[in-house]
Short mmCIF file of C-alpha atoms in Angstrom, two decimals:
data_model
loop_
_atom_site.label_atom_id
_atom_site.label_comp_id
_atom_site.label_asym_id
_atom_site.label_seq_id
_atom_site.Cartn_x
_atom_site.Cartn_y
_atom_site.Cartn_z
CA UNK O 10 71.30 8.76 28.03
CA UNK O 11 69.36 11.03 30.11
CA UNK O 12 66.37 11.07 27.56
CA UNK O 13 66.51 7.03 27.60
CA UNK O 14 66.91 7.27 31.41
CA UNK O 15 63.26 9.30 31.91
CA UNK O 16 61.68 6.95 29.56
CA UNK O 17 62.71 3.73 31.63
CA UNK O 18 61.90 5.22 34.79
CA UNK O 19 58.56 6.34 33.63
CA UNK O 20 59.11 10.08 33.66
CA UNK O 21 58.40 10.82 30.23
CA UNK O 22 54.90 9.09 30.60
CA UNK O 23 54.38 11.82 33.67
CA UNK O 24 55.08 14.02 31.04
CA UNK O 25 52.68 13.11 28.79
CA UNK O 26 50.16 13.51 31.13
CA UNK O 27 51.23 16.84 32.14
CA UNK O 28 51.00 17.63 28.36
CA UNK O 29 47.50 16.32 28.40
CA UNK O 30 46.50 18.12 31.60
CA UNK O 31 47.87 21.84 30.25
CA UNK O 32 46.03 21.56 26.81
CA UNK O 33 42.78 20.98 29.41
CA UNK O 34 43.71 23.74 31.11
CA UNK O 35 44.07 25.97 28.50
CA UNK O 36 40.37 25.13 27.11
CA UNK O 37 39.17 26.02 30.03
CA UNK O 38 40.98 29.23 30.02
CA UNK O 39 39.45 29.81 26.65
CA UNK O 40 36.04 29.04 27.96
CA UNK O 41 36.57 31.88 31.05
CA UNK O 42 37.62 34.27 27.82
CA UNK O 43 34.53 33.43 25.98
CA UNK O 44 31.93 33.75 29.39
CA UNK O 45 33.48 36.56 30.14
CA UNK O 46 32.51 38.12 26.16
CA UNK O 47 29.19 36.44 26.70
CA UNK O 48 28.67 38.25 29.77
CA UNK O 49 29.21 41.58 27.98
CA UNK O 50 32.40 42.18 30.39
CA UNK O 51 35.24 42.21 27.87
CA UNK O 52 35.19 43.70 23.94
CA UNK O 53 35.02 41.24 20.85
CA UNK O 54 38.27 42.28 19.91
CA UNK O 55 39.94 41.99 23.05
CA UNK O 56 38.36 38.69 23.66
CA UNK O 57 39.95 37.63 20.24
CA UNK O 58 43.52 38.37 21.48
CA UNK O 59 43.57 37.12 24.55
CA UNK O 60 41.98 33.80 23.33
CA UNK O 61 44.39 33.48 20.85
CA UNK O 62 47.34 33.59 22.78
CA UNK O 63 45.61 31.11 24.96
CA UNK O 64 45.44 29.01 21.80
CA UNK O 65 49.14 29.51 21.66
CA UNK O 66 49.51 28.16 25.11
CA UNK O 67 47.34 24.94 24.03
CA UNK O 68 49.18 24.75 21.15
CA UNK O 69 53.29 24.70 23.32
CA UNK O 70 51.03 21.80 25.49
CA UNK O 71 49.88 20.08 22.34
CA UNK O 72 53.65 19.78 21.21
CA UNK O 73 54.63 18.60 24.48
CA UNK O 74 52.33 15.45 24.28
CA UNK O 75 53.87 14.51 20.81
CA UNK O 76 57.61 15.03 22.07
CA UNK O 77 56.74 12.97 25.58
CA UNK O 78 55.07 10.61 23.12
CA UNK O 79 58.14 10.05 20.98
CA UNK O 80 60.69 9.13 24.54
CA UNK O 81 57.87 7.64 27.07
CA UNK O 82 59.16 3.79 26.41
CA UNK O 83 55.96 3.04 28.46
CA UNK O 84 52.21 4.95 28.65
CA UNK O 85 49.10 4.53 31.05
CA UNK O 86 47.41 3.83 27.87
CA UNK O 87 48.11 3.16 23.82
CA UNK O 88 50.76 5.60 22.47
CA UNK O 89 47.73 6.11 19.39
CA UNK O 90 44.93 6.49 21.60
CA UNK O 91 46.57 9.23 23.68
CA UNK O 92 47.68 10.95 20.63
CA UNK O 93 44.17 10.63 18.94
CA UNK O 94 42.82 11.90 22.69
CA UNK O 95 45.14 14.80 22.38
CA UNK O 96 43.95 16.17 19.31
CA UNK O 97 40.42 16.03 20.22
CA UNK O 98 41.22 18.06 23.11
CA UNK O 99 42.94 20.76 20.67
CA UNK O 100 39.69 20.53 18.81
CA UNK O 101 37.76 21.72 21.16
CA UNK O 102 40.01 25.02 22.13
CA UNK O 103 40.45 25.58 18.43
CA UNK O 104 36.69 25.51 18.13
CA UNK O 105 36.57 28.02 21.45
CA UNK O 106 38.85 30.20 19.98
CA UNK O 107 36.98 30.31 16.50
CA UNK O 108 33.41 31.12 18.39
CA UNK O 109 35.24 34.35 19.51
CA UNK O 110 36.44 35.09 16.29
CA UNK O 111 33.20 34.99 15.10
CA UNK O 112 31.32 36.98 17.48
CA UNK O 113 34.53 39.87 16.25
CA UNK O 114 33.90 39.32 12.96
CA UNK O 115 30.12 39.12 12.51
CA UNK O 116 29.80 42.02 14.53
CA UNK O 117 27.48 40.37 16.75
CA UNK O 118 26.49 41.15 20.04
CA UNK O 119 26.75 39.28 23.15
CA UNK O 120 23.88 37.38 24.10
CA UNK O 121 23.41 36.11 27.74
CA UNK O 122 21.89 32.74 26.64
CA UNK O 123 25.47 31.74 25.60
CA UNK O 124 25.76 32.19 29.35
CA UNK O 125 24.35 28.73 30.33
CA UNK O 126 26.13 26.94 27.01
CA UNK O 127 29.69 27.80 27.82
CA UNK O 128 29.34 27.08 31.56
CA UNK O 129 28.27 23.92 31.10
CA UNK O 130 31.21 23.01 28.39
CA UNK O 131 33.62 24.30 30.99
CA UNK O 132 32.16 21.98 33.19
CA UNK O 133 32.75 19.31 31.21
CA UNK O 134 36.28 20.72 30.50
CA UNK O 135 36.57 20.20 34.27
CA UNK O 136 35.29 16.94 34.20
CA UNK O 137 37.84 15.58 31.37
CA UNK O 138 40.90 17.15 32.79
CA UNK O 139 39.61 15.16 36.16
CA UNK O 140 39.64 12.24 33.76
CA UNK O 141 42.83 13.09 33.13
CA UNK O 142 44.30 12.97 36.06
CA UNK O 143 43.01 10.08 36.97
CA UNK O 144 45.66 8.57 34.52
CA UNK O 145 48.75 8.96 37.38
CA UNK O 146 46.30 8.48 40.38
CA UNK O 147 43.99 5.41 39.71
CA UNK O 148 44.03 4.74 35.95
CA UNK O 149 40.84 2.09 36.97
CA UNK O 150 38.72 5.10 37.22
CA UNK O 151 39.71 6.71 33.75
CA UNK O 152 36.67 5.17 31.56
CA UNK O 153 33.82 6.38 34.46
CA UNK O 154 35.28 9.61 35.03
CA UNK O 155 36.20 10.38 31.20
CA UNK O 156 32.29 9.57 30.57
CA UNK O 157 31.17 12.15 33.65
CA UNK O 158 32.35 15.28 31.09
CA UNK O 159 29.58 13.57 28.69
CA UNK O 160 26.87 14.25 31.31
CA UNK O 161 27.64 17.54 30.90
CA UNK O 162 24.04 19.34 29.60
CA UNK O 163 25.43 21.45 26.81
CA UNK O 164 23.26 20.36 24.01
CA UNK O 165 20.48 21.13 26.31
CA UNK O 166 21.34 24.52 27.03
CA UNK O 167 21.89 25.05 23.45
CA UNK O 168 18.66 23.86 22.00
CA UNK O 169 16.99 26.08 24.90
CA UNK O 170 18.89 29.20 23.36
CA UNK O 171 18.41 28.11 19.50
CA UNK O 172 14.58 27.81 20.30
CA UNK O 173 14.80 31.47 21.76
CA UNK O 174 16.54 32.47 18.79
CA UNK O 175 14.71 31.00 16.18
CA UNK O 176 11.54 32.62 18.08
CA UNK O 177 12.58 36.32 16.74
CA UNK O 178 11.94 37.64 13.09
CA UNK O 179 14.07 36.42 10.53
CA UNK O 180 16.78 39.25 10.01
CA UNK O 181 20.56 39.38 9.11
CA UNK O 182 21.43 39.66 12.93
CA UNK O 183 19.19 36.50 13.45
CA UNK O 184 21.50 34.98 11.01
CA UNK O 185 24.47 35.85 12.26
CA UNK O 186 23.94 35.34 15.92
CA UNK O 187 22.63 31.54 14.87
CA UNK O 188 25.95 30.89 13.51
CA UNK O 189 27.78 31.86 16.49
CA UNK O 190 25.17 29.91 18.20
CA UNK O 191 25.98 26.22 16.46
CA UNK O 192 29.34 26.94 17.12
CA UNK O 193 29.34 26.48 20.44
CA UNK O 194 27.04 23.75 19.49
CA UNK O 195 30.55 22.16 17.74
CA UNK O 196 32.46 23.01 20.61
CA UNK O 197 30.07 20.22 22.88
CA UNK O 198 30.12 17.93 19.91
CA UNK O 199 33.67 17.53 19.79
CA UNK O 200 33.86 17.17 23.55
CA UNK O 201 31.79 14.40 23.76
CA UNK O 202 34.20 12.80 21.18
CA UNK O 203 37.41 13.79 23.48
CA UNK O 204 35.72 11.92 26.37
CA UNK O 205 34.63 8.83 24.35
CA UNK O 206 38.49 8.92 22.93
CA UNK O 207 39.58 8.63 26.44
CA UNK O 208 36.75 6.02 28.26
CA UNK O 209 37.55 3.89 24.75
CA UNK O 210 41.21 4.10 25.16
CA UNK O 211 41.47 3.08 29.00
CA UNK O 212 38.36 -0.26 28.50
CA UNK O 213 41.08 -1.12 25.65
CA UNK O 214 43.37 -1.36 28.09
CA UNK O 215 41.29 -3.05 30.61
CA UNK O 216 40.58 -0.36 33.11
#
């Protein structure tokens, strides 16, 4: 009764967006882990733990959305579109946390023009959880403010450091640091798709 009693009074839907809102906020925390590598101010390895425990965290989040999913009787937007939404989002930590894996694992040393990438992805990390929260406030303004975090210049910033890159003598550091590179290149791709999943659910639903 008191599950069926949150779902009727739109609780569970509060929820969900609460869900939504914590996986955002743990993507950004995983950006701060990876500037903060980038920035030479933290080791690989350490940078690896602390990220994944912060994919752990986005993970608990991601779980919530399902479970609010399964007893919200009503959502600000389609029950399918919110889920697809929340598992772009997850792509985009899970991504994170992989491009600090990598830098551990291929031995490779920070480079400062991953500096300009990953602040503008947490930028637009900012700019979707804004989105976001639009969904309890003015749900109107979902589709505009969901396409802001698209504005975002992070294929800019990475072309400018690939072209630096791809400048030096081809060696097995080159290689390896290039790699790392287009992974934060991923990382912008899919959150361009976790915006468009959100502006494409809320014009579906007429806002």
């Amino acid at each position: 009764m008191r599950r069926l009693a949150r779902g009727i009074s739109g609780a569970a839907r509060d929820d969900l967006v609460d869900g939504l809102v914590g996986q955002l906020r743990a993507t950004e925390q995983a950006c701060d882990v990876a500037l903060r590598l980038a920035r030479g101010s933290v080791p690989a390895s350490a940078a690896r733990e602390e990220v994944a425990a912060v994919e752990h965290e986005g993970d608990a989040w991601r779980a919530h959305v399902v479970e609010s999913l399964t007893r919200a009787l009503t959502s600000y937007l389609d029950r399918e579109d919110l889920f697809t939404y929340s598992r772009a989002v997850d792509d985009v930590l899970d991504n994170l946390r992989d491009f600090v894996r990598e830098v551990d694992l291929y031995g490779v040393r920070p480079a400062p023009s991953w500096v300009g990438v990953l602040e503008e992805i947490r930028v637009g990390v900012r700019a979707l959880r804004a989105a976001t929260e639009c969904l309890r406030r003015d749900v109107r303004r979902v589709s505009v403010a969901a396409l802001a975090a698209k504005k975002a210049p992070v294929r800019g910033q990475y072309q400018l450091a690939m072209a630096a890159l791809l400048a030096e003598p081809l060696t097995a550091s080159t290689l390896r640091r290039r790699e790392v590179l287009r992974r934060l290149d991923i990382v912008g791709l899919r959150l361009s798709e976790a915006a468009d999943h959100l502006a494409t659910a809320a014009i579906k639903r007429g806002t």
